[in-house]
mmCIF file of C-alpha atoms and ligand atoms in Angstrom:
data_model
loop_
_atom_site.group_PDB
_atom_site.id
_atom_site.type_symbol
_atom_site.label_atom_id
_atom_site.label_comp_id
_atom_site.label_asym_id
_atom_site.label_seq_id
_atom_site.Cartn_x
_atom_site.Cartn_y
_atom_site.Cartn_z
ATOM 1 C CA MET A 276 0.000 0.000 0.000
ATOM 2 C CA THR A 277 1.170 3.513 -0.778
ATOM 3 C CA THR A 278 0.651 6.338 1.675
ATOM 4 C CA LEU A 279 -1.126 9.215 -0.062
ATOM 5 C CA LEU A 280 -1.373 11.614 2.854
ATOM 6 C CA ARG A 281 0.730 11.718 5.984
ATOM 7 C CA VAL A 282 -0.062 13.854 9.026
ATOM 8 C CA GLU A 283 2.980 14.217 11.257
ATOM 9 C CA ASN A 284 2.826 15.550 14.790
ATOM 10 C CA LEU A 285 0.384 18.210 13.631
ATOM 11 C CA SER A 286 -0.888 20.840 16.060
ATOM 12 C CA PHE A 287 -2.989 23.869 15.195
ATOM 13 C CA ARG A 288 -4.726 26.547 17.201
ATOM 14 C CA TYR A 289 -6.758 29.382 15.710
ATOM 15 C CA ILE A 290 -5.555 32.910 16.228
ATOM 16 C CA ASP A 291 -6.513 34.405 19.612
ATOM 17 C CA THR A 292 -7.458 31.010 21.063
ATOM 18 C CA GLU A 293 -5.614 29.156 23.776
ATOM 19 C CA LYS A 294 -6.763 25.636 23.098
ATOM 20 C CA TRP A 295 -5.190 23.499 20.378
ATOM 21 C CA ALA A 296 -7.987 22.538 17.953
ATOM 22 C CA VAL A 297 -5.763 19.715 16.663
ATOM 23 C CA GLU A 298 -2.963 18.462 18.858
ATOM 24 C CA LYS A 299 0.059 16.230 18.189
ATOM 25 C CA PHE A 300 -1.807 14.386 15.482
ATOM 26 C CA ASP A 301 -0.323 11.531 13.456
ATOM 27 C CA LEU A 302 -2.190 9.799 10.670
ATOM 28 C CA GLU A 303 -1.483 7.972 7.455
ATOM 29 C CA ILE A 304 -4.062 7.696 4.707
ATOM 30 C CA GLU A 305 -3.354 4.868 2.277
ATOM 31 C CA GLN A 306 -4.129 5.359 -1.359
ATOM 32 C CA GLY A 307 -7.505 3.964 -2.456
ATOM 33 C CA THR A 308 -9.014 3.718 1.028
ATOM 34 C CA VAL A 309 -12.103 5.208 2.687
ATOM 35 C CA THR A 310 -11.488 6.664 6.162
ATOM 36 C CA VAL A 311 -14.216 7.922 8.471
ATOM 37 C CA LEU A 312 -13.349 10.588 11.017
ATOM 38 C CA ALA A 313 -15.590 10.607 14.079
ATOM 39 C CA GLY A 314 -15.842 12.298 17.452
ATOM 40 C CA GLN A 315 -17.928 14.723 19.433
ATOM 41 C CA SER A 316 -18.824 18.219 18.316
ATOM 42 C CA GLY A 317 -15.856 20.552 18.670
ATOM 43 C CA CYS A 318 -13.237 17.779 18.834
ATOM 44 C CA GLY A 319 -11.416 19.166 15.789
ATOM 45 C CA LYS A 320 -12.672 17.148 12.802
ATOM 46 C CA SER A 321 -13.334 20.071 10.464
ATOM 47 C CA THR A 322 -10.065 21.681 11.546
ATOM 48 C CA LEU A 323 -8.139 18.543 10.613
ATOM 49 C CA LEU A 324 -9.878 18.440 7.214
ATOM 50 C CA ARG A 325 -8.962 22.099 6.612
ATOM 51 C CA CYS A 326 -5.355 21.206 7.349
ATOM 52 C CA MET A 327 -5.540 18.379 4.798
ATOM 53 C CA ASN A 328 -6.562 20.616 1.881
ATOM 54 C CA GLY A 329 -4.419 23.578 2.914
ATOM 55 C CA LEU A 330 -7.193 25.983 3.980
ATOM 56 C CA ILE A 331 -5.160 25.808 7.179
ATOM 57 C CA PRO A 332 -2.639 27.438 7.361
ATOM 58 C CA HIS A 333 -3.157 29.315 4.062
ATOM 59 C CA MET A 334 -6.527 30.926 4.836
ATOM 60 C CA TYR A 335 -6.875 30.635 8.617
ATOM 61 C CA PRO A 336 -4.348 32.448 10.767
ATOM 62 C CA GLY A 337 -3.078 30.647 13.834
ATOM 63 C CA GLU A 338 -0.207 28.642 15.231
ATOM 64 C CA TYR A 339 0.757 25.636 13.120
ATOM 65 C CA LEU A 340 3.268 22.978 14.217
ATOM 66 C CA GLY A 341 4.324 19.738 12.548
ATOM 67 C CA GLY A 342 2.958 19.175 9.081
ATOM 68 C CA ILE A 343 1.191 17.222 6.372
ATOM 69 C CA THR A 344 2.516 15.787 3.151
ATOM 70 C CA MET A 345 0.034 15.064 0.395
ATOM 71 C CA ASP A 346 1.195 13.019 -2.558
ATOM 72 C CA GLY A 347 4.744 14.287 -2.083
ATOM 73 C CA LEU A 348 3.788 17.934 -1.477
ATOM 74 C CA THR A 349 4.258 19.668 1.869
ATOM 75 C CA VAL A 350 0.824 21.241 2.378
ATOM 76 C CA ASP A 351 1.845 24.418 4.214
ATOM 77 C CA LYS A 352 4.547 25.116 1.600
ATOM 78 C CA THR A 353 2.354 24.473 -1.443
ATOM 79 C CA LYS A 354 0.016 26.989 -3.099
ATOM 80 C CA MET A 355 -3.726 26.403 -2.693
ATOM 81 C CA GLY A 356 -4.176 26.228 -6.480
ATOM 82 C CA GLU A 357 -1.726 23.352 -6.764
ATOM 83 C CA LEU A 358 -3.286 21.552 -3.806
ATOM 84 C CA ALA A 359 -6.764 21.920 -5.323
ATOM 85 C CA GLN A 360 -5.734 19.531 -8.073
ATOM 86 C CA LYS A 361 -4.817 16.884 -5.510
ATOM 87 C CA VAL A 362 -7.350 17.348 -2.725
ATOM 88 C CA GLY A 363 -11.020 18.218 -3.146
ATOM 89 C CA LEU A 364 -13.146 19.320 -0.200
ATOM 90 C CA LEU A 365 -16.914 19.099 -0.135
ATOM 91 C CA PHE A 366 -18.478 21.237 2.576
ATOM 92 C CA GLN A 367 -21.464 20.255 4.663
ATOM 93 C CA ASN A 368 -23.684 22.779 2.906
ATOM 94 C CA PRO A 369 -23.435 22.626 -0.902
ATOM 95 C CA GLU A 370 -24.788 26.194 -1.095
ATOM 96 C CA ASN A 371 -21.293 27.330 -0.083
ATOM 97 C CA GLN A 372 -19.872 25.675 -3.143
ATOM 98 C CA ILE A 373 -22.408 26.547 -5.824
ATOM 99 C CA PHE A 374 -22.074 29.942 -7.470
ATOM 100 C CA MET A 375 -23.097 29.862 -11.095
ATOM 101 C CA PHE A 376 -26.329 30.174 -13.047
ATOM 102 C CA SER A 377 -26.346 26.683 -14.465
ATOM 103 C CA VAL A 378 -25.195 23.310 -13.241
ATOM 104 C CA GLU A 379 -22.721 22.824 -16.079
ATOM 105 C CA ARG A 380 -21.235 26.302 -15.660
ATOM 106 C CA ASP A 381 -20.864 25.554 -12.004
ATOM 107 C CA ILE A 382 -19.006 22.305 -12.606
ATOM 108 C CA ALA A 383 -16.788 24.044 -15.181
ATOM 109 C CA PHE A 384 -15.875 26.829 -12.749
ATOM 110 C CA GLY A 385 -12.900 25.126 -11.081
ATOM 111 C CA LEU A 386 -11.637 23.810 -14.420
ATOM 112 C CA GLU A 387 -11.695 27.300 -15.926
ATOM 113 C CA ASN A 388 -9.582 28.482 -13.010
ATOM 114 C CA LEU A 389 -7.052 25.797 -13.907
ATOM 115 C CA GLY A 390 -6.823 27.377 -17.347
ATOM 116 C CA LEU A 391 -7.706 24.153 -19.189
ATOM 117 C CA PRO A 392 -8.634 24.314 -22.895
ATOM 118 C CA ARG A 393 -12.364 24.645 -23.637
ATOM 119 C CA GLU A 394 -12.716 21.203 -25.254
ATOM 120 C CA GLU A 395 -11.071 19.536 -22.259
ATOM 121 C CA ILE A 396 -13.451 21.373 -19.916
ATOM 122 C CA ARG A 397 -16.457 20.296 -22.023
ATOM 123 C CA ARG A 398 -15.269 16.692 -22.000
ATOM 124 C CA ARG A 399 -14.722 16.586 -18.230
ATOM 125 C CA VAL A 400 -18.040 18.274 -17.480
ATOM 126 C CA ASP A 401 -19.939 15.786 -19.663
ATOM 127 C CA GLU A 402 -18.044 12.924 -18.054
ATOM 128 C CA VAL A 403 -18.925 13.862 -14.453
ATOM 129 C CA LEU A 404 -22.515 14.699 -15.371
ATOM 130 C CA ARG A 405 -22.843 11.157 -16.690
ATOM 131 C CA LEU A 406 -20.930 9.620 -13.774
ATOM 132 C CA LEU A 407 -23.178 11.265 -11.206
ATOM 133 C CA GLY A 408 -26.369 10.671 -13.175
ATOM 134 C CA ILE A 409 -27.220 14.375 -13.472
ATOM 135 C CA THR A 410 -26.902 14.945 -17.240
ATOM 136 C CA HIS A 411 -30.576 15.963 -17.320
ATOM 137 C CA LEU A 412 -29.818 18.769 -14.844
ATOM 138 C CA ALA A 413 -26.979 20.329 -16.885
ATOM 139 C CA LEU A 414 -28.840 23.487 -17.861
ATOM 140 C CA ARG A 415 -30.869 23.906 -14.691
ATOM 141 C CA ALA A 416 -30.202 26.643 -12.152
ATOM 142 C CA PRO A 417 -28.450 25.064 -9.139
ATOM 143 C CA HIS A 418 -30.566 27.027 -6.692
ATOM 144 C CA GLU A 419 -33.757 25.368 -7.931
ATOM 145 C CA LEU A 420 -32.487 21.889 -7.169
ATOM 146 C CA SER A 421 -33.215 19.645 -4.197
ATOM 147 C CA ASP A 422 -30.591 19.290 -1.450
ATOM 148 C CA GLY A 423 -29.556 15.868 -2.754
ATOM 149 C CA GLN A 424 -29.182 17.208 -6.292
ATOM 150 C CA LYS A 425 -27.192 20.217 -5.067
ATOM 151 C CA GLN A 426 -24.903 17.894 -3.176
ATOM 152 C CA ARG A 427 -24.320 15.926 -6.387
ATOM 153 C CA VAL A 428 -23.560 19.107 -8.328
ATOM 154 C CA ALA A 429 -21.049 20.243 -5.711
ATOM 155 C CA LEU A 430 -19.471 16.767 -5.704
ATOM 156 C CA ALA A 431 -19.373 16.823 -9.527
ATOM 157 C CA GLY A 432 -17.408 20.077 -9.370
ATOM 158 C CA VAL A 433 -14.915 18.445 -7.016
ATOM 159 C CA ILE A 434 -14.573 15.241 -9.066
ATOM 160 C CA ALA A 435 -14.107 17.178 -12.328
ATOM 161 C CA MET A 436 -10.806 18.457 -10.904
ATOM 162 C CA ARG A 437 -9.683 14.793 -10.727
ATOM 163 C CA PRO A 438 -8.273 14.999 -7.205
ATOM 164 C CA ARG A 439 -6.612 11.937 -5.742
ATOM 165 C CA LEU A 440 -8.201 12.612 -2.373
ATOM 166 C CA ILE A 441 -11.722 13.827 -1.696
ATOM 167 C CA ILE A 442 -12.646 15.110 1.737
ATOM 168 C CA LEU A 443 -16.294 15.224 2.765
ATOM 169 C CA ASP A 444 -17.387 17.137 5.862
ATOM 170 C CA GLU A 445 -20.732 15.742 7.028
ATOM 171 C CA PRO A 446 -21.967 15.266 3.474
ATOM 172 C CA THR A 447 -25.279 13.673 4.438
ATOM 173 C CA SER A 448 -26.371 16.001 7.220
ATOM 174 C CA LEU A 449 -28.881 17.847 5.013
ATOM 175 C CA LEU A 450 -30.065 14.751 3.186
ATOM 176 C CA ASP A 451 -32.998 12.430 3.817
ATOM 177 C CA PRO A 452 -32.063 8.777 4.532
ATOM 178 C CA GLN A 453 -32.727 7.584 0.954
ATOM 179 C CA THR A 454 -30.635 10.353 -0.653
ATOM 180 C CA ALA A 455 -27.944 9.840 1.984
ATOM 181 C CA SER A 456 -27.668 6.121 1.073
ATOM 182 C CA GLU A 457 -27.451 7.061 -2.599
ATOM 183 C CA LEU A 458 -24.571 9.417 -1.844
ATOM 184 C CA VAL A 459 -22.774 6.689 0.095
ATOM 185 C CA ALA A 460 -23.292 4.275 -2.816
ATOM 186 C CA LEU A 461 -21.812 6.889 -5.132
ATOM 187 C CA VAL A 462 -18.764 7.330 -2.895
ATOM 188 C CA HIS A 463 -18.313 3.560 -2.959
ATOM 189 C CA THR A 464 -18.443 3.502 -6.778
ATOM 190 C CA LEU A 465 -15.967 6.392 -7.114
ATOM 191 C CA ASN A 466 -13.647 4.669 -4.690
ATOM 192 C CA LYS A 467 -13.821 1.258 -6.370
ATOM 193 C CA ASP A 468 -13.963 2.331 -10.034
ATOM 194 C CA LEU A 469 -11.766 5.434 -10.084
ATOM 195 C CA GLY A 470 -9.559 4.614 -7.091
ATOM 196 C CA ILE A 471 -10.305 7.958 -5.436
ATOM 197 C CA THR A 472 -9.287 8.049 -1.771
ATOM 198 C CA PHE A 473 -11.853 9.449 0.689
ATOM 199 C CA VAL A 474 -11.752 10.973 4.157
ATOM 200 C CA ILE A 475 -15.263 11.538 5.484
ATOM 201 C CA VAL A 476 -16.618 13.142 8.631
ATOM 202 C CA GLU A 477 -19.965 11.553 9.351
ATOM 203 C CA HIS A 478 -22.155 11.187 12.402
ATOM 204 C CA ARG A 479 -24.407 8.498 10.967
ATOM 205 C CA LEU A 480 -21.733 5.834 11.186
ATOM 206 C CA GLU A 481 -24.075 3.020 10.218
ATOM 207 C CA LEU A 482 -24.282 4.560 6.746
ATOM 208 C CA LEU A 483 -20.549 4.382 6.193
ATOM 209 C CA THR A 484 -19.264 1.364 8.091
ATOM 210 C CA PRO A 485 -20.147 -0.960 5.170
ATOM 211 C CA ILE A 486 -17.800 0.940 2.819
ATOM 212 C CA ALA A 487 -15.157 2.256 5.247
ATOM 213 C CA ASP A 488 -11.708 0.711 5.609
ATOM 214 C CA ARG A 489 -10.830 2.651 8.766
ATOM 215 C CA ILE A 490 -12.385 4.724 11.496
ATOM 216 C CA VAL A 491 -10.361 7.385 13.288
ATOM 217 C CA VAL A 492 -11.837 8.781 16.496
ATOM 218 C CA MET A 493 -10.839 12.208 17.800
ATOM 219 C CA ASP A 494 -11.265 13.735 21.230
ATOM 220 C CA ARG A 495 -10.223 17.274 22.149
ATOM 221 C CA GLY A 496 -7.948 17.597 19.154
ATOM 222 C CA ARG A 497 -6.217 14.263 19.628
ATOM 223 C CA LYS A 498 -6.485 10.904 17.948
ATOM 224 C CA VAL A 499 -7.843 8.464 20.516
ATOM 225 C CA MET A 500 -8.855 5.417 18.469
ATOM 226 C CA GLU A 501 -8.047 4.057 15.038
ATOM 227 C CA GLY A 502 -8.810 0.794 13.308
ATOM 228 C CA LYS A 503 -11.175 -1.247 11.190
ATOM 229 C CA PRO A 504 -14.817 -0.194 11.691
ATOM 230 C CA ALA A 505 -15.772 -3.552 13.175
ATOM 231 C CA ASP A 506 -12.961 -3.410 15.741
ATOM 232 C CA VAL A 507 -13.463 0.222 16.744
ATOM 233 C CA LEU A 508 -17.233 -0.052 17.031
ATOM 234 C CA THR A 509 -17.203 -3.176 19.164
ATOM 235 C CA ASP A 510 -14.624 -1.638 21.512
ATOM 236 C CA PRO A 511 -16.320 -0.426 24.734
ATOM 237 C CA GLN A 512 -14.038 2.649 24.564
ATOM 238 C CA ALA A 513 -16.045 3.967 21.595
ATOM 239 C CA ALA A 514 -18.967 4.942 23.818
ATOM 240 C CA VAL A 515 -16.632 7.009 25.984
ATOM 241 C CA TYR A 516 -16.004 9.258 22.990
ATOM 242 C CA GLY A 517 -19.665 9.557 22.119
ATOM 243 C CA ILE A 518 -19.486 7.221 19.163
ATOM 244 C CA ALA A 519 -22.932 5.884 18.425
ATOM 245 C CA VAL A 520 -22.446 2.213 17.767
ATOM 246 C CA PRO A 521 -24.628 1.050 14.858
ATOM 247 C CA PRO A 522 -27.381 -1.336 16.049
ATOM 248 C CA ILE A 523 -25.905 -4.156 13.972
ATOM 249 C CA SER A 524 -22.535 -3.979 15.771
ATOM 250 C CA LYS A 525 -24.282 -3.818 19.123
ATOM 251 C CA LEU A 526 -26.407 -6.863 18.307
ATOM 252 C CA TYR A 527 -23.276 -8.736 17.291
ATOM 253 C CA THR A 528 -21.507 -7.839 20.542
ATOM 254 C CA ASP A 529 -24.535 -8.947 22.556
ATOM 255 C CA LEU A 530 -24.786 -12.239 20.664
ATOM 256 C CA THR A 531 -21.128 -13.095 21.092
ATOM 257 C CA ARG A 532 -21.224 -12.115 24.746
ATOM 258 C CA ASP A 533 -24.012 -14.637 25.206
ATOM 259 C CA GLY A 534 -21.730 -17.304 23.869
ATOM 260 C CA LEU A 535 -22.723 -17.530 20.213
ATOM 261 C CA PRO A 536 -19.461 -18.335 18.454
ATOM 262 C CA LEU A 537 -19.671 -16.063 15.413
ATOM 263 C CA GLY A 538 -16.871 -15.212 13.012
ATOM 264 C CA THR A 539 -16.105 -11.746 11.703
ATOM 265 C CA VAL A 540 -18.077 -8.718 12.815
ATOM 266 C CA PRO A 541 -20.820 -8.085 10.250
ATOM 267 C CA ASP A 542 -21.275 -4.683 8.617
ATOM 268 C CA THR A 543 -24.850 -5.229 7.506
ATOM 269 C CA PRO A 544 -27.885 -7.076 8.841
ATOM 270 C CA LEU A 545 -27.671 -9.343 5.795
ATOM 271 C CA GLU A 546 -24.136 -10.409 6.675
ATOM 272 C CA LEU A 547 -25.196 -11.148 10.229
ATOM 273 C CA ALA A 548 -28.157 -13.190 9.004
ATOM 274 C CA GLU A 549 -25.907 -15.156 6.665
ATOM 275 C CA GLU A 550 -23.473 -15.816 9.451
ATOM 276 C CA VAL A 551 -26.159 -16.991 11.859
ATOM 277 C CA ASN A 552 -27.836 -19.109 9.176
ATOM 278 C CA GLY A 553 -24.540 -20.689 8.220
ATOM 279 C CA ARG A 554 -24.316 -22.384 11.624
HETATM 280 N N1 ATP B 848 -12.583 29.684 12.697
HETATM 281 C C1 ATP B 848 -12.353 29.381 13.975
HETATM 282 N N2 ATP B 848 -11.811 30.286 14.824
HETATM 283 C C2 ATP B 848 -11.568 29.989 16.125
HETATM 284 N N3 ATP B 848 -11.826 28.794 16.678
HETATM 285 C C3 ATP B 848 -12.375 27.845 15.883
HETATM 286 C C4 ATP B 848 -12.672 28.093 14.499
HETATM 287 N N4 ATP B 848 -13.208 26.956 13.969
HETATM 288 C C5 ATP B 848 -13.244 26.067 14.970
HETATM 289 N N5 ATP B 848 -12.740 26.569 16.119
HETATM 290 C C6 ATP B 848 -12.579 25.865 17.407
HETATM 291 O O1 ATP B 848 -11.723 24.755 17.202
HETATM 292 C C7 ATP B 848 -12.206 23.602 17.900
HETATM 293 C C8 ATP B 848 -12.459 22.467 16.907
HETATM 294 O O2 ATP B 848 -13.551 22.845 16.065
HETATM 295 P P1 ATP B 848 -13.975 22.016 14.773
HETATM 296 O O3 ATP B 848 -14.942 22.849 14.045
HETATM 297 O O4 ATP B 848 -12.758 21.561 14.066
HETATM 298 O O5 ATP B 848 -14.704 20.755 15.456
HETATM 299 P P2 ATP B 848 -15.622 19.629 14.791
HETATM 300 O O6 ATP B 848 -15.150 18.332 15.342
HETATM 301 O O7 ATP B 848 -15.627 19.795 13.308
HETATM 302 O O8 ATP B 848 -17.059 19.952 15.394
HETATM 303 P P3 ATP B 848 -18.522 19.678 14.740
HETATM 304 O O9 ATP B 848 -18.783 18.202 14.899
HETATM 305 O O10 ATP B 848 -19.439 20.491 15.588
HETATM 306 O O11 ATP B 848 -18.490 20.130 13.309
HETATM 307 C C9 ATP B 848 -13.441 24.049 18.655
HETATM 308 O O12 ATP B 848 -13.039 24.389 19.953
HETATM 309 C C10 ATP B 848 -13.895 25.286 17.898
HETATM 310 O O13 ATP B 848 -14.558 26.175 18.741
HETATM 311 MG MG1 MG B 849 -17.142 20.184 11.882
#
């Protein structure tokens, strides 16, 4: 496995604050993986994501120690424009990311800033429209769309830049359960088919555990747990950090505690059923 992003002894505190928002943080993100970042409100998740795409320290003043390398680039020494081609960030609210009068103009926006030739822009826009199943929305005004559609448009704009890493900060928080599952399915496809690496902050862990390779838990700016979803979620420590254990993991823990000799921790009810039936 190749390490795509490496966080090394990173600490950051915002200007005029005493507390470190991220403190002595180490993390390696392997290429092609999906990592979920979890932890209570205010523990530093969004701050860490901002450090990953360079918003910190380039746009937020503060004290920055240690560092991050992304695909060979040292983030704090690399211009935002260069980083934007490697790391894409999707905010919680797509409204913050949608500016233009039509969906296709919006998706083209970042590509125009890269100074790409018109035909290349056209090709990439058509490609992501198709990939995200929103070709029929190309000429619509983004502000008339549903939240789920807006989220797809914003994600399309990020994917069109062909970043190696995409960072999602609570991407499903405005979405209904059905649209949220569709977004997760899309992330899975992009990860498997295009090899895009993902780091995702998400509170509804049960949505992501089936597609996540790792969960990293933060508390007061520090990394306190890290591992495979099944291992982290069945660890009693998780509750200490306010991690809501998905019902399926809890059921599994209860069953094994009562002496049922099951195998691997299931990610979905179907897997659990198969495992129980197989005995
Ligand atoms: N722009 C800012 N200026 C000053 N302090 C900030 C700023 N943004 C965040 N903080 C502080 O940094 C700490 C970490 O905040 P952060 O937003 O990274 O947490 P979070 O884990 O993303 O929380 P949430 O789950 O609520 O989104 C908090 O103490 C917060 O008050
Ligand atoms: Mg946040």
